[in-house]
Steps between C-alpha positions, in 0.01 A plus 500: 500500500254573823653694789707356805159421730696566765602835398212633404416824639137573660441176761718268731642213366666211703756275378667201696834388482700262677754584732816297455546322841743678709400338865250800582137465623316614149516270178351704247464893433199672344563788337167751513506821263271772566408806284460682782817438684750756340874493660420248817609173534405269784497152605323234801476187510219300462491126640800369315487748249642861454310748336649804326324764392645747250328792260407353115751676302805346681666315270624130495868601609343747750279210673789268526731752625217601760389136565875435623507805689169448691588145600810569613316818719265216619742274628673754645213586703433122578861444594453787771282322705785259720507168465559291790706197489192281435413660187871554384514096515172429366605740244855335423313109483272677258790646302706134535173322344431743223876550369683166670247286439476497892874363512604780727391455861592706754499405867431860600487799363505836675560879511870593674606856621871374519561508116616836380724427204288194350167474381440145598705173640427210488653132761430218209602258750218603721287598267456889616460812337544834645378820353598844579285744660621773257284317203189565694325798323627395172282355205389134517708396182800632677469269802346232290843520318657448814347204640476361152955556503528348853238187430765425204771485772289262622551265198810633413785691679724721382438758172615275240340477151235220610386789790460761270327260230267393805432844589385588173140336558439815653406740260579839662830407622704750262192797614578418878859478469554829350249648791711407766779608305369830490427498855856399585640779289245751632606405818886576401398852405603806709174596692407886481348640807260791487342709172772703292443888548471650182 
C-alpha cells in the first residue's frame, strides 16, 4: 500500500477540507505540511479560506486537534476587534438566514453595558435584542451562540423543548455553553492578589 501523500516527509503538501458551517467568515480549511516546519503551528486566513500550516510528521489526530485549536485562536483574534451595533445586526440577519431560514428578524440589535448577570435579552414583542458588553472580547462562536439563543426567542419564548430543539441548528451551542459556564464559575472563584513568596 503507497504512503499517506500527505504525510510524506521531504516537501509540503496541502490538503483541503471543509469546514462545517458554524456562522464564521472562512468555509473551508487547508491544511499545509511542511518538512521543514518542526514544532510550529500557525494559521491566516486567506479570502474565505483558512490556511494552517503544521510540520509533516504531525499526525491525523494531531492536525485535527491543532486545526480546532488554531481556529478557535483565530476567531478569538477576530472577535477582538469591536463590533458596532451595525455589524452585530448584520451579523444576527446573517445568523437568522443561515440557521432560521431567515424566520428570525430582529428590529434592532445592539451592544448594552446595563446587563451584568445575562448574556443577552431579548423584547419579542418589539423585536429587540440586547447583548452584553461583557461578550465583547470573546470568540465569534460564543456570541454567534448568543444571538443565534435570542433570535429563537424571537420565534419562540420561553426555554421549552421546541426552544432548545430550535436552538440546536446551531452547531456549537453545547462548545459555547460550557465557555460561558466556565467564565461564570471563574468568575465565582476567590481572586488571589500578588505572587506567593516562596
Amino acid at each position: 500500500m503507497p504512503a499517506d501523500p500527505l504525510h510524506r516527509a521531504g516537501t509540503s503538501q496541502r490538503s483541503a477540507k471543509s469546514q462545517p458551517t458554524n456562522g464564521s467568515r472562512a468555509s473551508a480549511i487547508e491544511v499545509r505540511r511542511s518538512a521543514r516546519r518542526r514544532r510550529t503551528v500557525s494559521a491566516y486566513r486567506e479570502g474565505d479560506r483558512t490556511v494552517v500550516l503544521i510540520p509533516a510528521r504531525m499526525s491525523e489526530a494531531e492536525e485535527q486537534r491543532w486545526v480546532r485549536v488554531m481556529l478557535d485562536k483565530l476567531a478569538a483574534q477576530e472577535s477582538r476587534r469591536t463590533l458596532g451595533d451595525a455589524e452585530l445586526a448584520e451579523r444576527a440577519r446573517r445568523l437568522s438566514e443561515q440557521y432560521f431560514d431567515g424566520r428570525a428578524r430582529p428590529r434592532s440589535v445592539r451592544w448594552v453595558t446595563n446587563q451584568n448577570t445575562r448574556w443577552g435579552s431579548c423584547t419579542p414583542s418589539d423585536g429587540s435584542i440586547r447583548l452584553s458588553h461583557r461578550l465583547q472580547g470573546m470568540p465569534e462562536y460564543v456570541v454567534d451562540y448568543v444571538l443565534c439563543h435570542e433570535l429563537a426567542h424571537l420565534l419562540v419564548p420561553g426555554h421549552g423543548p421546541r426552544f432548545w430543539r430550535l436552538l440546536e441548528a446551531y452547531p456549537r451551542t453545547e462548545r459555547a455553553r460550557g465557555y460561558l459556564e466556565g467564565v461564570v464559575a471563574a468568575e465565582r472563584l476567590p481572586h488571589v492578589s500578588g505572587a506567593r513568596d516562596e
